[in-house]
Coordinates of C-alpha atoms in Angstrom, one line a residue:
Chain M
M295 CA -1.1 -5.3 28.0
S296 CA -2.2 -4.4 31.4
Y297 CA -4.5 -6.1 33.9
R298 CA -7.3 -3.4 33.9
S299 CA -7.7 -3.5 30.2
L300 CA -8.3 -7.5 30.3
M301 CA -10.9 -6.7 32.6
K302 CA -12.5 -4.0 31.0
F303 CA -12.9 -6.1 28.0
H304 CA -14.6 -8.7 30.6
L305 CA -16.9 -6.5 31.7
K306 CA -17.9 -5.7 28.5
D307 CA -18.7 -8.7 27.4
Y308 CA -20.6 -9.9 30.6
R309 CA -22.7 -7.4 31.4
R310 CA -25.1 -8.5 28.1
G311 CA -24.9 -11.8 29.8
A312 CA -25.7 -10.3 33.2
L313 CA -28.4 -7.9 31.7
I314 CA -30.4 -10.9 30.1
L315 CA -29.6 -12.8 33.5
L316 CA -31.5 -10.1 35.6
S317 CA -34.1 -9.9 33.1
I318 CA -34.6 -13.5 34.0
F319 CA -34.9 -12.9 37.8
V320 CA -37.5 -10.2 37.3
C321 CA -39.6 -12.1 35.3
V322 CA -39.6 -15.5 37.1
D323 CA -39.7 -14.0 40.7
T324 CA -42.6 -11.7 39.5
A325 CA -44.6 -14.8 38.2
L326 CA -44.1 -17.1 41.0
V327 CA -45.1 -14.4 43.5
L328 CA -48.1 -13.8 41.1
L329 CA -48.6 -17.5 41.2
M330 CA -48.6 -17.9 44.7
K331 CA -51.2 -14.8 45.4
F332 CA -53.9 -16.0 42.6
L333 CA -53.3 -19.6 43.4
P334 CA -53.5 -20.3 47.2
A335 CA -53.4 -24.1 46.9
W336 CA -49.2 -24.0 45.0
D337 CA -47.2 -23.9 48.2
M338 CA -43.6 -23.5 48.1
G339 CA -43.5 -23.5 51.5
T340 CA -40.6 -21.6 53.0
A341 CA -39.1 -18.1 51.4
D342 CA -35.8 -20.1 50.8
N343 CA -37.7 -22.9 48.6
I344 CA -39.8 -19.7 46.9
F345 CA -36.7 -18.2 45.6
S346 CA -34.5 -21.5 45.4
I347 CA -35.1 -21.1 41.5
N348 CA -32.8 -18.2 41.5
R349 CA -30.0 -20.4 42.1
N350 CA -30.8 -22.8 40.1
I351 CA -31.3 -20.3 37.2
M352 CA -28.0 -18.9 37.8
S353 CA -26.1 -21.7 38.3
I354 CA -27.6 -23.2 34.7
F355 CA -26.6 -19.2 33.8
M356 CA -22.9 -19.9 34.4
I357 CA -22.8 -23.4 33.0
I358 CA -23.9 -21.9 30.0
S359 CA -21.9 -19.0 30.1
M360 CA -18.5 -21.1 30.9
I361 CA -19.8 -22.8 27.5
V362 CA -19.7 -19.5 26.0
T363 CA -15.7 -18.7 27.6
V364 CA -14.6 -21.9 25.9
A365 CA -15.9 -22.0 22.5
I366 CA -16.7 -17.9 22.1
T367 CA -14.2 -15.6 24.5
F368 CA -11.5 -18.0 24.2
P369 CA -10.9 -17.4 20.1
L370 CA -12.1 -14.1 20.9
M371 CA -9.1 -12.8 23.0
S372 CA -7.0 -14.7 21.1
S373 CA -8.2 -12.5 17.7
F374 CA -7.3 -9.6 19.2
S375 CA -3.6 -11.2 19.8
V376 CA -4.2 -11.8 23.8
T377 CA -2.5 -14.9 24.8
R378 CA -3.9 -18.2 26.7
R379 CA -2.2 -17.5 29.9
N380 CA -3.5 -13.7 29.6
F381 CA -7.4 -15.4 29.3
Y382 CA -7.2 -17.8 31.9
V383 CA -6.6 -16.0 34.5
S384 CA -8.4 -13.0 33.9
S385 CA -11.6 -15.1 32.8
L386 CA -11.0 -16.7 36.2
L387 CA -11.2 -13.4 37.8
A388 CA -13.7 -12.1 35.9
L389 CA -15.3 -15.2 37.0
L390 CA -14.7 -15.4 40.9
A391 CA -16.3 -11.5 40.7
F392 CA -19.3 -12.4 38.5
C393 CA -19.9 -15.5 41.2
I394 CA -19.5 -13.0 44.0
T395 CA -21.7 -10.4 42.3
A396 CA -24.3 -13.2 41.5
A397 CA -24.1 -14.5 44.9
L398 CA -24.8 -11.0 46.5
A399 CA -27.3 -10.1 44.2
E400 CA -29.2 -13.7 44.9
T401 CA -29.2 -12.5 48.0
A402 CA -30.9 -9.3 47.7
V403 CA -33.5 -10.9 45.6
Y404 CA -34.0 -13.5 48.7
L405 CA -34.2 -10.1 51.0
I406 CA -36.0 -8.3 49.3
G407 CA -38.8 -11.4 48.5
R408 CA -38.6 -12.2 51.8
A409 CA -40.0 -8.4 52.6
V410 CA -42.4 -8.1 49.9
L411 CA -44.4 -11.4 50.2
P412 CA -46.1 -11.4 54.0
S413 CA -46.8 -7.7 53.1
I414 CA -49.3 -9.3 49.9
G415 CA -50.6 -11.6 52.6
L416 CA -48.3 -14.3 51.9
P417 CA -46.4 -16.1 55.0
V418 CA -42.9 -16.6 55.2
D419 CA -41.9 -19.9 57.2
V420 CA -37.9 -20.0 57.9
D421 CA -35.2 -17.9 57.6
R422 CA -31.5 -18.5 56.1
P423 CA -28.3 -17.8 57.6
I424 CA -27.8 -14.4 54.9
L425 CA -23.9 -14.2 54.9
L426 CA -22.9 -17.6 55.0
S427 CA -25.6 -18.8 53.0
A428 CA -24.4 -16.3 50.3
Y429 CA -20.8 -17.7 50.6
V430 CA -21.7 -21.4 49.9
F431 CA -23.7 -19.9 47.1
M432 CA -21.0 -18.2 45.6
L433 CA -18.8 -21.8 46.1
T434 CA -21.1 -23.6 44.3
L435 CA -21.4 -21.0 41.0
L436 CA -17.6 -21.3 41.6
D437 CA -17.6 -24.9 41.4
V438 CA -19.6 -25.2 38.7
S439 CA -18.5 -22.8 36.5
V440 CA -14.5 -23.8 36.7
A441 CA -15.9 -27.2 36.1
T442 CA -17.5 -26.8 32.9
F443 CA -14.3 -24.0 32.2
L444 CA -12.2 -27.4 32.8
I445 CA -14.8 -29.4 30.8
G446 CA -16.0 -26.9 28.2
A447 CA -11.5 -27.0 27.4
C448 CA -10.9 -30.7 27.1
Y449 CA -13.8 -30.8 24.4
Y450 CA -12.2 -27.8 22.6
R451 CA -8.6 -29.3 23.0
F452 CA -9.6 -33.5 22.7
K453 CA -12.8 -33.1 21.1
V454 CA -15.8 -34.9 22.1
I455 CA -14.9 -38.1 23.3
T456 CA -12.4 -36.7 26.1
G457 CA -14.5 -34.1 26.8
T458 CA -17.4 -36.3 27.8
L459 CA -15.2 -39.0 29.6
L460 CA -14.2 -36.3 31.7
A461 CA -17.6 -34.8 32.3
I462 CA -18.7 -38.9 33.3
V463 CA -15.5 -38.2 35.7
Y464 CA -16.6 -34.8 37.3
F465 CA -19.9 -35.7 37.9
G466 CA -18.9 -39.3 39.3
A467 CA -16.5 -37.8 41.7
V468 CA -19.0 -35.2 42.8
S469 CA -22.1 -37.7 43.5
L470 CA -19.1 -39.5 45.5
I471 CA -18.1 -36.9 47.4
S472 CA -21.7 -35.7 48.4
Q473 CA -22.0 -39.5 49.7
M474 CA -18.6 -39.5 51.7
F475 CA -19.2 -36.1 53.3
P476 CA -23.0 -34.9 53.4
S477 CA -21.6 -31.5 54.1
M478 CA -20.9 -30.9 50.5
E479 CA -24.2 -32.0 49.5
Y480 CA -24.7 -28.0 47.8
M481 CA -22.4 -29.2 44.9
E482 CA -24.3 -32.2 43.7
N483 CA -27.6 -30.1 44.1
F484 CA -26.7 -26.4 43.3
A485 CA -30.5 -24.6 44.9
L486 CA -30.0 -27.5 48.1
F487 CA -30.2 -25.6 51.1
S488 CA -30.4 -27.1 54.6
S489 CA -31.6 -25.9 57.7
D490 CA -29.4 -28.0 59.6
P491 CA -26.3 -25.3 60.7
A492 CA -24.0 -28.1 60.3
M493 CA -24.5 -28.3 57.0
L494 CA -23.2 -24.9 56.4
E495 CA -20.5 -24.3 57.9
P496 CA -17.4 -22.4 56.5
G497 CA -14.5 -25.7 57.5
T498 CA -16.8 -27.9 55.2
T499 CA -16.2 -25.6 52.5
L500 CA -12.3 -26.1 52.1
L501 CA -13.0 -29.1 49.8
A502 CA -14.8 -27.3 47.9
W503 CA -12.3 -24.8 47.0
G504 CA -9.7 -27.5 47.0
I505 CA -11.9 -28.7 44.2
I506 CA -11.9 -25.2 42.4
A507 CA -8.1 -25.3 42.5
L508 CA -7.5 -28.6 41.4
C509 CA -10.1 -27.8 38.1
A510 CA -8.1 -24.7 38.2
G511 CA -5.1 -26.0 38.4
A512 CA -6.2 -29.0 35.2
G513 CA -8.0 -26.1 33.2
W514 CA -4.1 -23.6 32.7
L515 CA -2.6 -27.5 31.5
I516 CA -5.2 -27.7 28.8
Y517 CA -5.3 -24.3 27.6
R518 CA -1.6 -23.4 27.3
R519 CA -1.2 -25.5 24.6
T520 CA -4.3 -25.3 22.9
D521 CA -4.9 -24.0 19.5
I522 CA -7.7 -21.8 18.4
R523 CA -9.6 -23.9 15.7
M524 CA -9.3 -21.9 12.1
Chain J
M34 CA -3.4 12.1 8.3
M35 CA -4.1 13.5 11.4
V36 CA -3.9 11.8 14.6
T37 CA -3.6 13.4 18.0
G38 CA -2.3 12.2 21.2
K39 CA -1.8 9.6 22.4
K40 CA -2.8 7.8 19.6
H41 CA -0.1 9.9 17.3
E42 CA 2.5 8.3 20.3
A43 CA 1.4 4.8 19.2
A44 CA 1.6 5.5 15.6
A45 CA 5.5 6.5 16.0
A46 CA 6.1 3.2 18.3
P47 CA 9.1 1.3 16.7
S48 CA 8.1 -1.0 13.9
G49 CA 11.2 -2.7 13.2
A50 CA 11.7 -5.8 14.5
K51 CA 12.0 -9.0 12.5
L52 CA 10.2 -12.0 11.5
D53 CA 12.3 -15.3 11.5
L54 CA 11.1 -18.7 11.6
S55 CA 13.9 -21.3 11.4
H56 CA 12.8 -24.8 11.1
V57 CA 8.9 -24.5 11.6
S58 CA 6.7 -27.5 10.7
K59 CA 2.8 -28.0 11.8
V60 CA 1.7 -31.1 9.8
F61 CA -2.3 -31.8 10.2
R62 CA -3.6 -35.4 9.7
G63 CA -3.8 -36.3 6.0
G64 CA 0.0 -34.3 5.6
Q65 CA -1.3 -31.2 5.0
G66 CA 0.4 -28.0 7.1
V67 CA 4.2 -26.4 7.2
H68 CA 6.8 -28.9 7.1
D69 CA 10.8 -27.0 7.9
I70 CA 10.2 -23.6 6.9
S71 CA 13.0 -21.3 7.6
L72 CA 12.3 -17.4 6.9
S73 CA 13.3 -14.2 7.7
L74 CA 11.2 -11.4 6.8
E75 CA 12.6 -8.0 6.4
P76 CA 10.7 -5.4 8.5
E77 CA 8.8 -2.6 7.3
M78 CA 8.3 -3.8 4.1
I79 CA 4.8 -5.3 2.1
H80 CA 5.1 -9.1 1.7
G81 CA 3.2 -11.5 -0.8
L82 CA 2.7 -14.8 1.0
I83 CA 1.0 -16.8 -2.0
G84 CA 0.3 -20.4 -3.2
A85 CA -2.3 -22.8 -4.0
N86 CA -5.9 -23.5 -2.2
G87 CA -4.2 -25.7 0.6
S88 CA -0.7 -25.6 0.6
G89 CA -0.3 -23.7 3.8
K90 CA -0.5 -19.9 3.9
S91 CA -3.3 -19.7 6.8
T92 CA -1.4 -22.3 8.6
L93 CA 2.0 -20.4 8.8
L94 CA 0.0 -16.8 9.5
S95 CA -1.3 -18.8 12.6
L96 CA 1.7 -19.9 13.8
I97 CA 3.3 -16.5 13.1
A98 CA 0.2 -14.9 14.9
G99 CA 0.4 -17.9 18.4
Q100 CA -2.7 -19.2 17.6
R101 CA -1.2 -22.5 16.8
F102 CA 2.1 -24.2 18.1
A103 CA 4.0 -25.5 15.7
D104 CA 5.1 -29.2 15.8
S105 CA 9.2 -28.0 15.6
G106 CA 11.1 -24.9 14.9
L107 CA 11.3 -21.7 16.3
I108 CA 9.6 -18.3 15.7
T109 CA 10.7 -15.4 16.5
Y110 CA 9.3 -11.7 16.3
G111 CA 12.4 -8.8 17.5
G112 CA 14.3 -11.9 19.5
D113 CA 11.0 -12.8 21.4
H114 CA 9.1 -16.3 20.9
V115 CA 5.9 -15.4 19.6
N116 CA 4.2 -18.3 21.6
E117 CA 2.8 -16.7 25.2
H118 CA 4.8 -13.3 24.8
A119 CA 2.6 -10.8 25.4
A120 CA 4.6 -7.9 24.5
A121 CA 5.2 -9.6 21.5
L122 CA 2.5 -10.4 20.6
S123 CA 0.4 -7.1 21.2
Q124 CA 2.9 -5.9 18.4
I125 CA 0.9 -8.5 15.6
C126 CA -2.5 -8.4 14.3
L127 CA -3.1 -11.5 12.0
V128 CA -6.7 -10.7 10.3
K129 CA -8.3 -14.2 9.2
T130 CA -10.7 -14.3 6.1
Y131 CA -13.5 -15.4 8.4
E132 CA -13.7 -14.5 12.2
R133 CA -16.3 -17.4 13.8
S134 CA -16.2 -15.2 17.1
W135 CA -16.7 -12.4 16.0
E136 CA -20.3 -13.1 14.9
N137 CA -22.1 -12.7 17.9
Y138 CA -21.2 -9.2 18.2
S139 CA -21.7 -5.1 16.3
L140 CA -18.8 -4.1 14.5
K141 CA -18.9 -1.2 17.3
E142 CA -18.3 -3.8 20.4
I143 CA -15.2 -5.3 17.9
F144 CA -13.9 -2.3 17.4
K145 CA -14.0 -1.1 20.8
F146 CA -12.2 -4.8 22.4
A147 CA -9.5 -4.1 18.9
S148 CA -9.3 -0.4 21.0
I149 CA -8.8 -2.4 24.2
F150 CA -6.2 -4.8 23.2
Y151 CA -3.9 -3.0 20.5
P152 CA -1.5 -0.6 21.7
H153 CA -1.2 1.4 18.5
W154 CA -5.2 1.2 17.1
D155 CA -5.9 4.2 15.5
E156 CA -9.6 5.1 16.2
Q157 CA -10.2 8.1 14.0
L158 CA -8.8 5.8 11.0
A159 CA -11.5 3.4 12.1
S160 CA -14.0 5.4 11.8
E161 CA -12.6 6.8 8.3
L162 CA -12.6 3.3 6.6
M163 CA -16.1 2.6 8.2
D164 CA -17.2 5.5 6.4
K165 CA -15.5 4.8 3.5
F166 CA -16.7 1.1 3.2
Q167 CA -20.0 2.0 3.8
L168 CA -20.2 -0.4 6.9
K169 CA -22.6 0.6 10.1
G170 CA -21.5 0.0 13.6
S171 CA -24.7 -1.2 14.8
K172 CA -24.6 -3.9 12.2
N173 CA -23.6 -7.6 13.3
Y174 CA -20.6 -8.9 12.0
Q175 CA -22.9 -12.5 11.1
Q176 CA -25.7 -9.8 9.2
L177 CA -22.5 -8.3 7.1
S178 CA -22.1 -9.7 3.5
R179 CA -18.8 -11.6 2.9
G180 CA -17.0 -8.2 1.4
G181 CA -18.1 -6.5 4.6
Q182 CA -16.8 -9.2 6.7
S183 CA -13.6 -8.9 4.4
M184 CA -14.1 -5.1 4.9
T185 CA -14.0 -6.2 8.7
G186 CA -10.6 -7.7 9.1
I187 CA -9.1 -5.0 6.7
I188 CA -10.2 -1.8 9.4
K189 CA -9.4 -4.0 12.4
G190 CA -5.8 -5.0 10.4
L191 CA -4.9 -1.2 9.8
A192 CA -5.9 0.7 12.4
S193 CA -4.5 -1.9 14.4
R194 CA -1.3 -0.2 13.5
A195 CA 0.6 -3.4 15.0
P196 CA 4.4 -3.3 13.7
L197 CA 3.4 -7.0 12.2
T198 CA 0.4 -7.2 10.3
L199 CA -0.9 -10.4 9.2
L200 CA -3.6 -9.9 6.2
D201 CA -5.1 -13.6 5.3
E202 CA -7.2 -13.1 1.8
P203 CA -8.3 -9.5 2.7
V204 CA -10.3 -8.9 -0.4
I205 CA -12.2 -11.7 -0.8
G206 CA -16.0 -10.5 -1.5
L207 CA -14.5 -7.2 -2.2
D208 CA -16.2 -6.0 -6.0
A209 CA -13.6 -3.8 -7.8
S210 CA -13.9 -0.9 -6.2
M211 CA -13.7 -1.7 -2.8
R212 CA -10.7 -3.5 -3.6
E213 CA -8.7 -0.9 -4.9
I214 CA -9.8 1.8 -2.1
F215 CA -8.4 -1.5 0.2
Y216 CA -5.3 -0.5 -1.8
R217 CA -5.2 3.0 -2.0
T218 CA -5.4 2.7 1.8
L219 CA -3.3 0.3 2.8
L220 CA -0.2 1.7 0.7
E221 CA -1.6 5.3 1.9
D222 CA -1.3 4.5 5.4
Y223 CA 2.1 2.2 5.0
S224 CA 3.9 5.3 3.3
N225 CA 2.9 7.5 6.6
N226 CA 3.0 4.5 9.1
P227 CA 5.8 2.2 7.6
R228 CA 5.2 -1.2 9.0
T229 CA 5.7 -5.0 8.1
F230 CA 2.3 -6.7 6.2
V231 CA 2.2 -10.0 4.7
V232 CA -0.9 -10.5 3.0
T233 CA -2.1 -13.6 1.3
T234 CA -3.9 -12.9 -1.9
H235 CA -4.8 -15.3 -5.3
L236 CA -5.7 -11.8 -6.7
I237 CA -2.0 -11.4 -7.6
E238 CA -2.3 -9.4 -10.8
E239 CA -3.8 -6.7 -8.4
A240 CA -1.8 -7.0 -5.9
E241 CA 1.8 -7.2 -7.5
N242 CA 2.1 -3.6 -7.1
L243 CA 2.0 -3.5 -3.3
F244 CA 4.5 -6.3 -2.6
E245 CA 8.1 -5.4 -2.4
R246 CA 8.8 -9.4 -1.5
M247 CA 7.4 -12.1 -2.0
V248 CA 7.3 -16.1 -0.7
Y249 CA 5.8 -18.7 -2.7
I250 CA 4.6 -21.8 -0.6
K251 CA 4.7 -24.8 -2.3
R252 CA 3.3 -28.2 -0.7
G253 CA 3.7 -26.8 2.5
R254 CA 7.2 -25.7 1.9
V255 CA 8.9 -22.5 0.9
A256 CA 9.8 -22.7 -3.0
F257 CA 10.8 -18.8 -3.6
Q258 CA 11.3 -16.0 -1.4
G259 CA 12.8 -13.0 -2.7
P260 CA 11.8 -9.7 -4.3
V261 CA 8.8 -9.6 -6.6
E262 CA 10.4 -9.2 -9.8
D263 CA 12.6 -11.7 -9.1
F264 CA 10.0 -14.0 -8.6
A265 CA 9.3 -14.0 -12.9
A266 CA 12.8 -13.3 -14.1
N267 CA 13.8 -16.3 -15.7
A268 CA 9.8 -17.3 -16.8
V269 CA 9.1 -16.3 -20.4
Y270 CA 6.4 -16.9 -23.4
A271 CA 7.9 -18.7 -26.3
S272 CA 5.3 -18.3 -29.5
G273 CA 7.0 -19.5 -32.8
P274 CA 6.8 -22.6 -35.7
A275 CA 5.6 -25.7 -33.9
T276 CA 8.8 -27.7 -35.4
V277 CA 10.6 -25.5 -33.4
L278 CA 9.4 -25.4 -30.4
E279 CA 8.1 -29.2 -29.7
K280 CA 11.1 -30.6 -29.0
L281 CA 10.7 -28.7 -26.2
L282 CA 7.4 -30.2 -24.9
G283 CA 8.5 -33.0 -22.9
D284 CA 11.0 -30.4 -20.9
V285 CA 10.1 -30.2 -17.3
R286 CA 10.0 -26.2 -17.6
V287 CA 6.9 -26.1 -19.4
L288 CA 4.4 -24.7 -17.4
H289 CA 1.8 -24.5 -20.2
S290 CA 1.6 -25.3 -24.0
E291 CA -1.1 -23.9 -25.9
R292 CA -0.9 -24.7 -30.2
L293 CA -2.2 -21.9 -32.7
G294 CA -2.1 -23.6 -35.8
G295 CA 1.7 -24.1 -36.6
K296 CA 2.5 -22.1 -34.0
L297 CA 3.1 -23.3 -30.7
L298 CA 3.2 -20.9 -27.6
L299 CA 4.9 -22.5 -24.5
A300 CA 5.6 -20.6 -20.9
L301 CA 8.4 -22.3 -19.5
E302 CA 9.9 -21.3 -15.9
D303 CA 13.0 -20.8 -16.9
L304 CA 14.7 -19.9 -19.6
S305 CA 18.0 -17.5 -18.0
G306 CA 20.6 -19.0 -20.4
P307 CA 21.7 -16.5 -23.1
A308 CA 22.5 -19.0 -25.7
E309 CA 19.5 -20.8 -25.2
R310 CA 17.5 -17.8 -25.5
R311 CA 19.8 -16.5 -28.8
M312 CA 19.2 -20.1 -30.2
L313 CA 15.3 -20.0 -29.9
Q314 CA 15.5 -16.6 -31.2
D315 CA 17.8 -17.2 -34.3
Q316 CA 14.8 -19.8 -35.1
G317 CA 12.3 -17.9 -35.3
V318 CA 10.9 -18.2 -31.5
E319 CA 9.3 -14.4 -30.2
L320 CA 10.3 -15.0 -26.2
S321 CA 8.2 -12.1 -23.7
P322 CA 7.9 -12.0 -20.2
V323 CA 5.0 -14.3 -18.3
P324 CA 2.6 -11.9 -16.2
L325 CA 2.8 -13.1 -12.0
Q326 CA -0.6 -14.1 -12.4
K327 CA 0.1 -16.3 -15.2
L328 CA 2.8 -18.1 -13.6
F329 CA 1.2 -18.8 -10.3
V330 CA -1.8 -20.1 -12.1
Y331 CA 0.5 -22.3 -14.1
L332 CA 2.9 -23.5 -11.0
T333 CA -0.7 -24.0 -9.1
L334 CA -1.8 -26.3 -11.8
R335 CA 1.3 -28.3 -11.7
D336 CA 1.5 -28.6 -8.5
A337 CA -2.4 -30.2 -8.7
E338 CA -0.8 -32.2 -11.7
N339 CA 2.0 -33.4 -9.9
S340 CA -0.1 -34.0 -6.2
Q341 CA -3.0 -36.3 -8.6
G342 CA -0.1 -38.0 -10.7
G343 CA 2.6 -38.2 -7.8
G344 CA 5.2 -36.3 -9.6
N345 CA 7.7 -34.2 -7.4
R346 CA 8.3 -31.5 -10.0

């Protein structure tokens, strides 16, 4: 079985979810712009603040998507005789591709919004460094998704108690890391944006890559011996 | 059957690999599962796998398909371990009685996925079977009747053209005419593209003509493995004067007894000794073969009684 086949499957499987996400984007952002136009008292500040809701929507979407991957995609692919290794590696690759696409889409929506808002008489105060912000957002999505993948795998294999314990450990660790390294605060708050350039230095994201790699490695250790539920 | 191009090549792929299980155990909490199973399934044959509910048939199939890990033992297909061996697994297709993970997908999507993953997938056969079973591709798996869900599984199993196809209770929920279509299609496709099938069923009377070999699982262990005709070869109905047959009532071989006035009908698991047969016949006892389905029912009932009573016959 080639990776091309596996990625073809993921593309088909993600398509419906991606369309739902896009529809939510269009509805929410249109509603936001209309609210700001017709309710001037409702001040949301900078363009980044206005569209930060998109990041929250994407992060929640990724969490749901990873729960679905664990509970449905894993047994689904197994029902077509796919090995755990092929499922896991292809899911991670598809996830990475999706996170990059989602971060670029979020940036595109932000750029469109920034261009559109002044033309309808809504001022935009502060901008963000586009590429760096997209990179950090992609990393945040990836981190949240891989962690959900791991926690979901624990629920699937070891049932509720172990899964819940792992979720507590993960969120505790993220909170601790955010306190120890303020530049990692975006991991705790998906939509967080700071205008302080130091907060978004690419070098500070190395720890996030480390956490992602750790979660991905731990996830494989769990999946490699997981029975499919009948 | 007409198949074209790539699909034709795929259908002609070698299917003569042998499935071997050596001392395979998988035990769940409560003791159910399979215990120390050693089996060798000959290639290019239709094997029947029978046993009572909870005897371990589905567990055994999921182990063979690599969906579960055995606690101990070894399962190989064509010499390769089935667990996590992509090449071996792509040759095996397991059809479960119900696929929960298919619930939110339409049949069109399900078969599209199958065509991506099974190298020998026959699109034409899938669409022919959809027509025969009157299934619409736009329907969601969850929206289908129980029979419709079974038909979906059957289409996946047959159109996958997997050299080893495992069908777990494929006819559940199918009416008599649809079952007939399934049996005919299976035989036709099997004769055109010989491969190995393992089929579990409780409707043995209908399926016994399909099976070439049979495995009988009793409480997670193989109680019989061999040609179908051997399974019931020694079982007989003995019908005759109650005075003669009453002596046999306490015999461990008696599976079933019925009184008909002054006559007694006994189903005996094994009456192979010629001397004993002659002796009974001389005393006016008529001997006749026990149909496979009846034998299975008697064996299952006896197993259930033994489990409740703690017996071990």
